[in-house]
Coordinates of C-alpha atoms in Angstrom, one line a residue:
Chain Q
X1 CA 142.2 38.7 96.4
X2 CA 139.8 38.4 93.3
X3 CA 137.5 35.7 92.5
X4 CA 134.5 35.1 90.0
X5 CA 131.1 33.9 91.2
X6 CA 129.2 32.5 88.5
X7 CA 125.7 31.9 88.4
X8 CA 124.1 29.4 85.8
X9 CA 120.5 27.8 85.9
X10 CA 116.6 28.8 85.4
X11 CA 115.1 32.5 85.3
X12 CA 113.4 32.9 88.4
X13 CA 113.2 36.4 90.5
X14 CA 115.3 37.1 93.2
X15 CA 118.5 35.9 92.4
X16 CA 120.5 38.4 92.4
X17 CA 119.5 39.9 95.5
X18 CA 119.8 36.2 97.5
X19 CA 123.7 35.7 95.8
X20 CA 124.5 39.5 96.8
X21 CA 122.9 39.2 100.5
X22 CA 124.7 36.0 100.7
X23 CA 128.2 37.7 100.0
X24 CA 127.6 40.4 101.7
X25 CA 127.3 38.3 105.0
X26 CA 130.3 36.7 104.6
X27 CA 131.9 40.3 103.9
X28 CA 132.7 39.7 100.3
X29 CA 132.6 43.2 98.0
X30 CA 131.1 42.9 94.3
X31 CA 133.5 44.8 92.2
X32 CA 131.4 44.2 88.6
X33 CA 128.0 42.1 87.6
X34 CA 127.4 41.2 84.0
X35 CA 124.0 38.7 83.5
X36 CA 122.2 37.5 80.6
X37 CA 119.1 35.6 79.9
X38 CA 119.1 33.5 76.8
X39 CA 116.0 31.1 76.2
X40 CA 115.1 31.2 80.1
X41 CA 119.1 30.3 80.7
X42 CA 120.5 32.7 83.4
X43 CA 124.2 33.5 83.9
X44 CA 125.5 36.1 86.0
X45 CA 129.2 36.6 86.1
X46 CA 130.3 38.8 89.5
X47 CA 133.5 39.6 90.0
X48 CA 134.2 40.2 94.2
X49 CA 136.9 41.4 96.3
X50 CA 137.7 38.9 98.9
X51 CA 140.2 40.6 100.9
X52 CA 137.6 41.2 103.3
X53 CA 136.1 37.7 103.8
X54 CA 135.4 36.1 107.3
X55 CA 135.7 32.5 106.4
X56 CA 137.7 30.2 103.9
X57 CA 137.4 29.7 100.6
X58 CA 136.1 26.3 101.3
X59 CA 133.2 27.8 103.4
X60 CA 132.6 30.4 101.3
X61 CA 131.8 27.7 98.5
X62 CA 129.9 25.5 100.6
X63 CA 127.6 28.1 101.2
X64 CA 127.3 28.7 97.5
X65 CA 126.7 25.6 96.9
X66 CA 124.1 25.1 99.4
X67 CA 122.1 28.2 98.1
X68 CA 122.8 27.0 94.5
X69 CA 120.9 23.8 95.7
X70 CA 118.2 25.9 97.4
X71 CA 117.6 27.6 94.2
X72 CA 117.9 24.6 91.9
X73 CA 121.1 26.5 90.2
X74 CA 124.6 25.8 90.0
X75 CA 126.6 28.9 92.2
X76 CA 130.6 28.7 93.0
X77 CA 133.5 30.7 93.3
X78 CA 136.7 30.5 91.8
X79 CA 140.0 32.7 92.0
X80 CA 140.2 35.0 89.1
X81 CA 143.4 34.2 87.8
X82 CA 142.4 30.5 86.2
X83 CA 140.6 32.3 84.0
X84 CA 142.8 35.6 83.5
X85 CA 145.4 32.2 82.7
X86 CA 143.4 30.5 80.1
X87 CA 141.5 33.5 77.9
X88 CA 144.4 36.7 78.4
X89 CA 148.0 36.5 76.9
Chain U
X1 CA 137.0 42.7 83.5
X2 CA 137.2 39.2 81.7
X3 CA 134.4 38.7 79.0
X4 CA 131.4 37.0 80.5
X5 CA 131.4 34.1 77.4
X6 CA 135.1 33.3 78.4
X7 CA 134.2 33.1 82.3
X8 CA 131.3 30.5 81.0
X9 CA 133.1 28.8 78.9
X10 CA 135.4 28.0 81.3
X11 CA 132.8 26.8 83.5
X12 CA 131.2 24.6 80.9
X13 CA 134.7 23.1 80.2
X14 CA 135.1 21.7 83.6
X15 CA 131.3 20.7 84.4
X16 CA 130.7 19.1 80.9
X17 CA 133.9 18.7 78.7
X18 CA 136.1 17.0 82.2
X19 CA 138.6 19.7 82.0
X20 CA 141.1 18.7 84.6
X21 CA 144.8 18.6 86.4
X22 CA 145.4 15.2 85.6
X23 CA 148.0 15.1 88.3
X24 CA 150.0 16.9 90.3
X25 CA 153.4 14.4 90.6
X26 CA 156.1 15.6 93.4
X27 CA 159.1 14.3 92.2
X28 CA 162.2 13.7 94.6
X29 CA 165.4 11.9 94.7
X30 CA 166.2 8.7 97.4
X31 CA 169.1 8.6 96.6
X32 CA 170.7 9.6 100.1
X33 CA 168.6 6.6 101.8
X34 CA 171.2 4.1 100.3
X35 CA 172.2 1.9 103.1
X36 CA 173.9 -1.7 103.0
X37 CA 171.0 -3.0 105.1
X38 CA 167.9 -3.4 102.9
X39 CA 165.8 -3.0 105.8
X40 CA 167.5 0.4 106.9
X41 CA 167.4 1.6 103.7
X42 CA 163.8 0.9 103.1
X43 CA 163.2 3.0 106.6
X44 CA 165.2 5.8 105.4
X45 CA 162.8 5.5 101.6
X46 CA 159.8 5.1 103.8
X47 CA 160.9 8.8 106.2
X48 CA 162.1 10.7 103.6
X49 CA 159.0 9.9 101.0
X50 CA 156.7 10.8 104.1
X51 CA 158.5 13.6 105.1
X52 CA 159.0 15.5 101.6
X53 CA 155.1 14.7 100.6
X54 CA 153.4 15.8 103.8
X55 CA 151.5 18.2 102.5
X56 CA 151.3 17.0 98.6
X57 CA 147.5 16.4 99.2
X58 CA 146.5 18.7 101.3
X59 CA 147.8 20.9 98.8
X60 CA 146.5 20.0 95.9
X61 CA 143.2 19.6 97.7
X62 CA 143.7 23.4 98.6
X63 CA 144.1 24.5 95.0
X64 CA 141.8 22.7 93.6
X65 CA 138.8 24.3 95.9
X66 CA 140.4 27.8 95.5
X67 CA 140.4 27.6 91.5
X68 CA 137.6 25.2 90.9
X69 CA 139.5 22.9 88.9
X70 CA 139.8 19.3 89.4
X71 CA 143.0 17.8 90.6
X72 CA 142.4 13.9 89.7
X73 CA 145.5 12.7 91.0
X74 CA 148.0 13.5 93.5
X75 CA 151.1 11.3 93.3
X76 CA 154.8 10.7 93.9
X77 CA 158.0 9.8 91.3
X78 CA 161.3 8.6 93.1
X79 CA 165.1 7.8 91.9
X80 CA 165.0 4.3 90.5
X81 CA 164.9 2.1 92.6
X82 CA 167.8 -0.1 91.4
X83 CA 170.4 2.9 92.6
X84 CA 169.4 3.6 95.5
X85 CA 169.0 -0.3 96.5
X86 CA 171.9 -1.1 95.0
X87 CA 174.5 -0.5 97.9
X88 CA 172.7 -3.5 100.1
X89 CA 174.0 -6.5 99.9
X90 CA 170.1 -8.2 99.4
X91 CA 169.3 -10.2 96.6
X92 CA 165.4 -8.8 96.9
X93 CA 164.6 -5.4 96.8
X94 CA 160.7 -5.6 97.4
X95 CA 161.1 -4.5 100.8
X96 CA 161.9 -1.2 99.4
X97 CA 158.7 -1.5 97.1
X98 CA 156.8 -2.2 100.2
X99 CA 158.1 0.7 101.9
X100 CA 156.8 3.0 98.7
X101 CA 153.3 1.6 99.1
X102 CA 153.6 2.0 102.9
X103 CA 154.6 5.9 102.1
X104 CA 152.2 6.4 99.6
X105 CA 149.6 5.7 101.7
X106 CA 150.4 7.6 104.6
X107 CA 150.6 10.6 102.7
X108 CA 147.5 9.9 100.6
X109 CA 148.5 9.7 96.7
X110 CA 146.9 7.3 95.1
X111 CA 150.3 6.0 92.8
X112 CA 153.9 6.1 93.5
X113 CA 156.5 5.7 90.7
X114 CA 160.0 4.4 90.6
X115 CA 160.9 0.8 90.9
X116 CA 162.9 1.5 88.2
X117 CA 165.7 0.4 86.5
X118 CA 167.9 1.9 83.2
X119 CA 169.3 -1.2 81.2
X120 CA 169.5 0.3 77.8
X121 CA 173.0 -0.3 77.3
X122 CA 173.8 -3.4 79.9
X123 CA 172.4 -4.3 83.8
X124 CA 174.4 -3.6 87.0
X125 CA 174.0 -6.1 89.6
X126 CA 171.8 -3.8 91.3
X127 CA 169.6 -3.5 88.1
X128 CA 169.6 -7.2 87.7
X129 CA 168.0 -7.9 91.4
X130 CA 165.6 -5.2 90.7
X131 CA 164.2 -6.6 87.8
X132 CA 164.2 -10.1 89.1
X133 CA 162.6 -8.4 92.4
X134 CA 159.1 -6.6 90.1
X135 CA 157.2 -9.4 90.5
X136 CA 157.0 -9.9 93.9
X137 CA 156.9 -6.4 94.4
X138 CA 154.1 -5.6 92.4
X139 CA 152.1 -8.4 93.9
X140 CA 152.6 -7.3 97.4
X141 CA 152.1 -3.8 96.9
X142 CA 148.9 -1.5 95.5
X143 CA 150.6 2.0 94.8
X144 CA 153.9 1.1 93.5
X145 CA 154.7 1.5 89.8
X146 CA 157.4 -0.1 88.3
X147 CA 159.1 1.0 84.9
X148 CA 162.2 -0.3 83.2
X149 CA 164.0 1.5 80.3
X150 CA 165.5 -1.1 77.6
X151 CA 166.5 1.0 74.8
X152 CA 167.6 4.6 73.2
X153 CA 168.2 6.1 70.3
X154 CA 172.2 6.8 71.7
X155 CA 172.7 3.4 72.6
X156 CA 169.9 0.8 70.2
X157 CA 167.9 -1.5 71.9
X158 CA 169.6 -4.4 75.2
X159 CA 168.0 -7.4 73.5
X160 CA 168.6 -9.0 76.7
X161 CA 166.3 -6.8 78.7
X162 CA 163.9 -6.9 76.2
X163 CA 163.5 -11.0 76.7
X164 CA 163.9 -10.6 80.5
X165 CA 161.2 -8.3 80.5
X166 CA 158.9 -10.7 78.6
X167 CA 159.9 -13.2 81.1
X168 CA 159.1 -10.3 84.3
X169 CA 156.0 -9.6 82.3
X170 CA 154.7 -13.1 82.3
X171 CA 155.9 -13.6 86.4
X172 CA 154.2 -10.6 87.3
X173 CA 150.5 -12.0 85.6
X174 CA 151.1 -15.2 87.1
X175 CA 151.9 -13.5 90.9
X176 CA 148.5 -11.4 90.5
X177 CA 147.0 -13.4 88.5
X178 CA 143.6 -13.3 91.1
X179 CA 143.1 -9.5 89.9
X180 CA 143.4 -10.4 86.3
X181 CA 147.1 -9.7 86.5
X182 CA 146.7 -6.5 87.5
X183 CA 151.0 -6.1 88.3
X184 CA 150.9 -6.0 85.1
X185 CA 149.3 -2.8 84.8
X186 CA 151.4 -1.0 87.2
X187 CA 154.9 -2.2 84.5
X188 CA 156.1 -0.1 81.5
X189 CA 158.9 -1.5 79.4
X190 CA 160.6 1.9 77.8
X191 CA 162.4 3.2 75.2
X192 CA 164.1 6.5 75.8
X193 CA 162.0 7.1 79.2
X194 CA 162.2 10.4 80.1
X195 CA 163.3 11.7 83.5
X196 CA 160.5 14.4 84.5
X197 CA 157.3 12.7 83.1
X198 CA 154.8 12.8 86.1
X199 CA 152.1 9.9 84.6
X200 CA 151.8 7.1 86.0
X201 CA 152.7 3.9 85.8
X202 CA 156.2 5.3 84.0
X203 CA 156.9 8.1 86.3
X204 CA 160.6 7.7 87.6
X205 CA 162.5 10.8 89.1
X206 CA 165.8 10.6 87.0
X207 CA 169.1 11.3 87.9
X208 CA 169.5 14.7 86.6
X209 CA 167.0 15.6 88.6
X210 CA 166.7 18.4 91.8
X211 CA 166.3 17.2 94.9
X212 CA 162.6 17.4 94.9
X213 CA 160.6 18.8 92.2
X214 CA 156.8 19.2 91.2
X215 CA 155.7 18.6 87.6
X216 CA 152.1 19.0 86.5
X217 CA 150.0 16.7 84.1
X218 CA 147.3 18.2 82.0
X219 CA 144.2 16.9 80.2
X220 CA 141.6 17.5 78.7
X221 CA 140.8 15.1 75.5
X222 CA 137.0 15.9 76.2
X223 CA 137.4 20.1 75.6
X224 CA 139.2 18.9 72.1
X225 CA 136.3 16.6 71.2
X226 CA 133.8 19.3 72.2
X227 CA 136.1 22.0 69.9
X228 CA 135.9 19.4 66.9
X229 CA 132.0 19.0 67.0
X230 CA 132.3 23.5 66.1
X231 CA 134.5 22.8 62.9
X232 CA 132.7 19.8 61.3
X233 CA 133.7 19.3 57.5
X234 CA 136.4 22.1 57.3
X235 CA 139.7 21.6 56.4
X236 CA 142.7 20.2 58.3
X237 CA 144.0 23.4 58.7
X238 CA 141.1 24.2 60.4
X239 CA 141.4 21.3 62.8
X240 CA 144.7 22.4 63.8
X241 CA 144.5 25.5 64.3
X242 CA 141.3 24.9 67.1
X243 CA 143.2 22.4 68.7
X244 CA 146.2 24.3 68.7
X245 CA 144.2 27.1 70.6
X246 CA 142.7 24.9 73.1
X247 CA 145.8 23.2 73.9
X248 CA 147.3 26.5 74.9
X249 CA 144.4 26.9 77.0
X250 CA 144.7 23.9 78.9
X251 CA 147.7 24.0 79.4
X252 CA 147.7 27.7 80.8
X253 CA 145.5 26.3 83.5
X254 CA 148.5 23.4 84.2
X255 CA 151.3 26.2 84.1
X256 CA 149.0 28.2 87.0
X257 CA 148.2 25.0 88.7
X258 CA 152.3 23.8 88.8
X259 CA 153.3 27.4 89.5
X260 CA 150.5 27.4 92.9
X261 CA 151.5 24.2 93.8
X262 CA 155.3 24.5 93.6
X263 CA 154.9 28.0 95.7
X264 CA 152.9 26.7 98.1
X265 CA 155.1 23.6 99.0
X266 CA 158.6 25.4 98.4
X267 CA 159.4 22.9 96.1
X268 CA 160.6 24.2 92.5
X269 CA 158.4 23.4 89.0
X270 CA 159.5 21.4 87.0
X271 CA 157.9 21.0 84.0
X272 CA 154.1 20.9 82.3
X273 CA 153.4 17.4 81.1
X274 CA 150.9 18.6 78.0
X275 CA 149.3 15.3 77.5
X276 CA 145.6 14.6 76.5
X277 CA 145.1 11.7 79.0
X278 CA 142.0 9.8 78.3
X279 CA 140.1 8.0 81.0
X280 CA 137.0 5.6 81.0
X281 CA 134.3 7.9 81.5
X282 CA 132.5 8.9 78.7
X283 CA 133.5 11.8 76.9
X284 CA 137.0 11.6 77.6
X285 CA 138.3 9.7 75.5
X286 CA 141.0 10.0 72.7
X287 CA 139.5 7.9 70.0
X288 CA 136.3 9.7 69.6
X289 CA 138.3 12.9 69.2
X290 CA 139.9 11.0 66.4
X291 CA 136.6 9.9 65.3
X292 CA 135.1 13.3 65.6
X293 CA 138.0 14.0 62.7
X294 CA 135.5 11.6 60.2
X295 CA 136.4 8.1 61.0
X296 CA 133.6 5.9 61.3
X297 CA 136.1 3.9 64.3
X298 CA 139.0 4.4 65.4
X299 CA 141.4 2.2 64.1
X300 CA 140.1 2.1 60.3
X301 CA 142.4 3.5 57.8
X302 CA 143.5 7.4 58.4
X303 CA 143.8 6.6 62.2
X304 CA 147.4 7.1 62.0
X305 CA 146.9 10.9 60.4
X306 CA 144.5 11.5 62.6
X307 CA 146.5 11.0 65.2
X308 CA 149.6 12.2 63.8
X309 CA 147.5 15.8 63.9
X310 CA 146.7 15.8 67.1
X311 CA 149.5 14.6 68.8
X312 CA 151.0 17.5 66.8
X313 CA 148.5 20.4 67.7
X314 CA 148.3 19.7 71.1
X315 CA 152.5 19.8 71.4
X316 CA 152.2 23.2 68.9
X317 CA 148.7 25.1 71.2
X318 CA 150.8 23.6 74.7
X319 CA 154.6 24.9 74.0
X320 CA 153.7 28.7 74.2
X321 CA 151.3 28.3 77.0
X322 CA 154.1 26.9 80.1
X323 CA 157.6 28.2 80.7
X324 CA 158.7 24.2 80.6
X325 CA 157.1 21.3 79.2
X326 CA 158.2 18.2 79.5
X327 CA 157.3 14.6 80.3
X328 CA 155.8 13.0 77.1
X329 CA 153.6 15.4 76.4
X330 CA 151.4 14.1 73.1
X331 CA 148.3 12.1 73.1
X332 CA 148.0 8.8 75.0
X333 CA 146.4 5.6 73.7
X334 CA 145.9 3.2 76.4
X335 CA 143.2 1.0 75.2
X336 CA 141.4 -0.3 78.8
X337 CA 141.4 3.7 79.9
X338 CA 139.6 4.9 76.9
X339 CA 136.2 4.6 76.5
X340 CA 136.1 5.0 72.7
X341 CA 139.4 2.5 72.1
X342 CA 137.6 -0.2 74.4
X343 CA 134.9 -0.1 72.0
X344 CA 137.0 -0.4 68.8
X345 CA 138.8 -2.8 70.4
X346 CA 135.9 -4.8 71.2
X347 CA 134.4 -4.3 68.0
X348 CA 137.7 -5.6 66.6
X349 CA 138.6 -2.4 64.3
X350 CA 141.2 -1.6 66.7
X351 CA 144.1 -4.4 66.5
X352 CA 147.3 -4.5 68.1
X353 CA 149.0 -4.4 64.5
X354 CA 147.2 -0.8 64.3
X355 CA 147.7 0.2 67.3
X356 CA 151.5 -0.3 66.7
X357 CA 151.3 1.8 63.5
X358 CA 149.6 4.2 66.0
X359 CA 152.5 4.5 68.7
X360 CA 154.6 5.9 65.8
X361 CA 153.1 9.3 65.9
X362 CA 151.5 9.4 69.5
X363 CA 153.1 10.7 72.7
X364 CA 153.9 7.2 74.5
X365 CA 153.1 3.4 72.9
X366 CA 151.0 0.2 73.4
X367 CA 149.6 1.0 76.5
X368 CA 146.9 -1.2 78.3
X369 CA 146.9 -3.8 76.3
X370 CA 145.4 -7.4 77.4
X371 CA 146.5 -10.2 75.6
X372 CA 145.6 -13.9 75.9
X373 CA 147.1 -15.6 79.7
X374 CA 149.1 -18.2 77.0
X375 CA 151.2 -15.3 75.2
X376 CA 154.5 -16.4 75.9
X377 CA 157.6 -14.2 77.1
X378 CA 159.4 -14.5 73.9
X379 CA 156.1 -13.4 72.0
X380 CA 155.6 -10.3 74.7
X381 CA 159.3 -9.8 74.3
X382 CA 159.4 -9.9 70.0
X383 CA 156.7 -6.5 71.0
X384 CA 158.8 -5.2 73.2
X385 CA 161.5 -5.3 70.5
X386 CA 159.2 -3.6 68.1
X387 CA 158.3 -1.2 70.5
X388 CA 161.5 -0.1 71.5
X389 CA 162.8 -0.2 67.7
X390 CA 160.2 2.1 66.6
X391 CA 161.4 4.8 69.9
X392 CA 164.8 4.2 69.2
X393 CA 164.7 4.9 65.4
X394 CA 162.3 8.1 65.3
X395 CA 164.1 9.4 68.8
X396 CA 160.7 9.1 70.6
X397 CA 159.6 8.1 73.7
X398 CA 158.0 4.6 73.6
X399 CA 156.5 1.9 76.0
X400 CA 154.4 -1.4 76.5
X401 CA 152.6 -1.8 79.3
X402 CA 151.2 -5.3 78.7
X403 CA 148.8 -7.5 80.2
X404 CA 149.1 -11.3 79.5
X405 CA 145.8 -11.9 81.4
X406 CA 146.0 -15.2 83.1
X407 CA 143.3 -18.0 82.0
X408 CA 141.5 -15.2 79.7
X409 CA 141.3 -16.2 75.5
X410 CA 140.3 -13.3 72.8
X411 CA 136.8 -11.8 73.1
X412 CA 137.3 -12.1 77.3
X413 CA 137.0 -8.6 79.2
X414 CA 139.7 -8.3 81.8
X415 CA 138.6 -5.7 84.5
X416 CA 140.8 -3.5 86.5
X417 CA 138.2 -0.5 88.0
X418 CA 138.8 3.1 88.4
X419 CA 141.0 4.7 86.1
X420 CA 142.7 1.6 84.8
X421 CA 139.3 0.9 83.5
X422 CA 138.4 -2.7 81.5
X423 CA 140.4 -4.0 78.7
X424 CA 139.1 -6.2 76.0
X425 CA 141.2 -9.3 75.2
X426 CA 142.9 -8.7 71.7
X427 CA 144.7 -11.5 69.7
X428 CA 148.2 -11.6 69.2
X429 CA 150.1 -13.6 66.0
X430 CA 150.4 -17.4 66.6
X431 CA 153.7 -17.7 64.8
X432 CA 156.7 -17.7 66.7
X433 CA 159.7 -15.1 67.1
X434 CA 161.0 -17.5 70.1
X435 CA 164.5 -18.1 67.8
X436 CA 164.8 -13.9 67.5
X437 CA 164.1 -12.9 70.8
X438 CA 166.6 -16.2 72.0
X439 CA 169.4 -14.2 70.5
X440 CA 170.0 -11.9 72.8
X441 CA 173.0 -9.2 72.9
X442 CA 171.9 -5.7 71.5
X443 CA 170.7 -4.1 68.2
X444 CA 173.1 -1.4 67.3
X445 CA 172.2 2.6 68.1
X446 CA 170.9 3.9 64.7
X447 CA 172.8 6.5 62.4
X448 CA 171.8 9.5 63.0
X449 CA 172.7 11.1 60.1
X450 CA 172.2 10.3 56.3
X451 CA 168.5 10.2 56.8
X452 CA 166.4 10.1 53.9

């Protein structure tokens, strides 16, 4: 199943390599990154094969959220299809 | 893969604009728990309810962490009441209410629908005992929403109901009258109710309904605002056209949501309900998207087009986005659950006299209204009438859910909490329409044809 992590909050260095270890522990495969930085804003759009994943969506966004918290940034998850639903015909 | 800027601004939607499911209402019919023993045929409401919604929360709850979207509400519509009590020989059906609030708890929606009757053309004995039966019902119960339909556009306007409603209307005040009359709150009087619409407190399951159906409500008045504030000082067309565009998003998002949910519980979809359903919190209200539109308060002349444009996008954007819509679908206008109406209300811009003008071109009617504890029946009845004559005539869907808030004058605050919010006392006309409402009979179904 595919899903979208998104990653929204302040610049700071390392966070892409703390998301990505973080997925890769719970066996969740990055399929495509796209990131920007606009006026110290960072957003990073991933979207990740879950087919693979050892725990629940729940867990899986608890632990997002945790790190988000860590990090002082908003991280979650969210099946691709909501937005495939609301920005494809 | 999707554009980044769409996968943010989907994100910003629901963090900042409350983009959300406003409920997910499982629908189902009772009307195989008729028994001649009210007491058996409450057991058999209470075990099928139970039984049918098991996993209604749980559900949504699943959904809602998968996708990231919020689910507010999770609730339950039934057969009216009135049939499926009818075949008991009791002259009180609250024990059936009781069982609905008993039902709804144990399965964890926060609202259940359908102590109901259809009058419109003339009462059955079983709709009679019903109505006679809200009062109590509503006062012994937290979850149980009662509606009753007085009028339609086929059949004009049971003038009789209308006054027995003011009179049930009044009862119900003075039965909870310790929570401001809160029964109140949970009662829509209707005109042409419609049999699939999943908000509460008019959700019924109506008789050509499936056995058991899910039906979806969206919102989302806040993403409208937030698309108003990028078009500032363009043309109508303009206005339109971005709401038209964001409707169809929301309600792509309701048409996934319905499809998951109705998969997931084997239960068929029924339809999208694409209404913009404000609620307290601020920057989810209806009136400032109005507002946003130029008007210095809602209420003040060109509320009424303003309205009558959005209630029209948001039909136009929704339509193409879900396979079936349904429900009421439009803009709603309940005063106490709208930040920006409590405020023009307050502010006395907002009058009931508007507001009536208002329920012409919106999705539903006067809606959370509180009026002073001494309105009389005939008075709340002579609105009703009104109501239900403006429904009846334009073949809309109309309603008053009324609150004659005992021992509370104009400028009081009456306060419900959560997402019935606070209503601001509003003044109704002194002058009395006691000799119409007395009456009675019924107002002749309009022609439909010859219009001009």
């Amino acid at each position: 199943m595919r899903a979208i992590v998104t990653v929204i909050g302040v610049d700071q260095v390392g966070i892409i390599a703390k998301v990505c270890g973080l997925l890769a522990s719970m066996n969740i495969n990055i399929l495509d990154i796209n990131q920007t930085v606009m006026q110290e804003l960072f957003t990073m759009t991933m979207l990740v094969d879950t087919s693979a994943c050892t725990t629940t969506y729940e867990d899986v966004n608890a632990a997002l959220t945790a790190k988000g918290q860590e990090m002082g940034m908003s991280i979650r998850m969210q099946r691709e299809d909501i937005f495939k639903a609301m920005h494809q015909i | 893969m999707l554009s980044h800027s769409d996968i943010l601004q989907t994100v910003d939607m629901i963090d900042h604009q409350h983009l959300d499911i406003r409920t997910i209402t499982m629908g189902m019919s009772l009307r195989d728990c008729a028994h001649q023993d009210i007491a058996e045929c409450a057991r058999r409401v209470y075990d099928k309810i139970c039984r049918n919604a098991e996993h209604l929360v749980e559900t949504g709850c699943a959904i809602e962490a998968e996708y990231g979207i919020p689910i507010v509400n999770k609730r339950i519509s039934v057969t009216p009441v009135a049939i499926v009590a009818e075949s008991s020989d009791s002259e009180d059906y609250s024990p059936v209410a009781v069982a609905m609030d008993r039902a709804a708890k144990n399965c964890g929606v926060n609202f259940i629908g359908g102590f109901s009757a259809l009058v419109h053309k003339g009462f059955t004995t079983g709709d009679r005992r019903l109505i006679n039966s809200i009062p109590s019902a509503l006062a012994a119960t937290e979850m149980v929403c009662s509606s009753v339909n007085v009028a339609s556009t086929k059949t004009g306007i049971n003038m009789d109901a209308v006054y027995e409603m003011g009179r049930i209307v009044k009862r119900t005040a003075e039965l909870t009258a310790d929570s401001g009359g809160l029964g109140c709150a949970k009662l829509v009087v209707f005109a042409n109710a419609v049999e699939d619409n999943p908000f509460m407190a008019g959700a019924f399951h109506g008789v050509g309904e499936p056995e058991c159906v899910i039906n979806v409500g969206v919102s989302g008045p806040g993403v409208v605002y937030h698309t108003l504030q990028g078009v500032k000082g363009q043309p109508f067309d303009v206005v339109a056209e971005s709401i038209k565009k964001t409707a169809f998003r929301i309600t792509r998002m309701g048409q996934l949501v319905a499809q998951e949910a109705s998969k997931r519980l084997g239960v068929p979809f029924g339809v999208v309900d694409l209404s913009l359903a404000p609620t307290p919190a601020m920057g989810d209200s209806v009136a400032r998207v109005l507002e946003e539109m130029g008007l210095e308060v809602c209420g003040t002349h060109g509320t009424t087009a303003a309205l009558a444009l959005l209630n029209d996008a948001v039909k136009k954007g929704g339509l193409m986005a879900s396979g079936h819509v349904g429900g009421l679908s439009g803009a709603f206008i309940p005063v106490s659950e709208d930040e920006g109406m409590i405020a023009a209300a307050s502010g006395g811009t907002l009058t009931l006299d508007k507001l009536e003008a208002m329920t012409c071109v919106c999705s539903v009617g006067l809606d959370m209204i509180a009026v002073p504890g001494d309105t009389t029946a005939e008075t709340i009845a002579a609105i009703i009438a009104d109501e239900s004559a403006i429904g009846v005539v334009n073949n809309k869907t109309t309603a008053v859910r009324i609150i004659p808030a005992p021992g509370k004058s104009v400028g009081d605050q009456v306060e419900f909490g959560g997402l019935l919010g606070s209503a601001p006392v509003m003044p109704v006309h002194p002058e009395s329409a006691e000799t119409f409402i007395r009456r009675g009979g019924r107002i002749p179904a309009p022609l439909q044809s010859l219009r001009i």
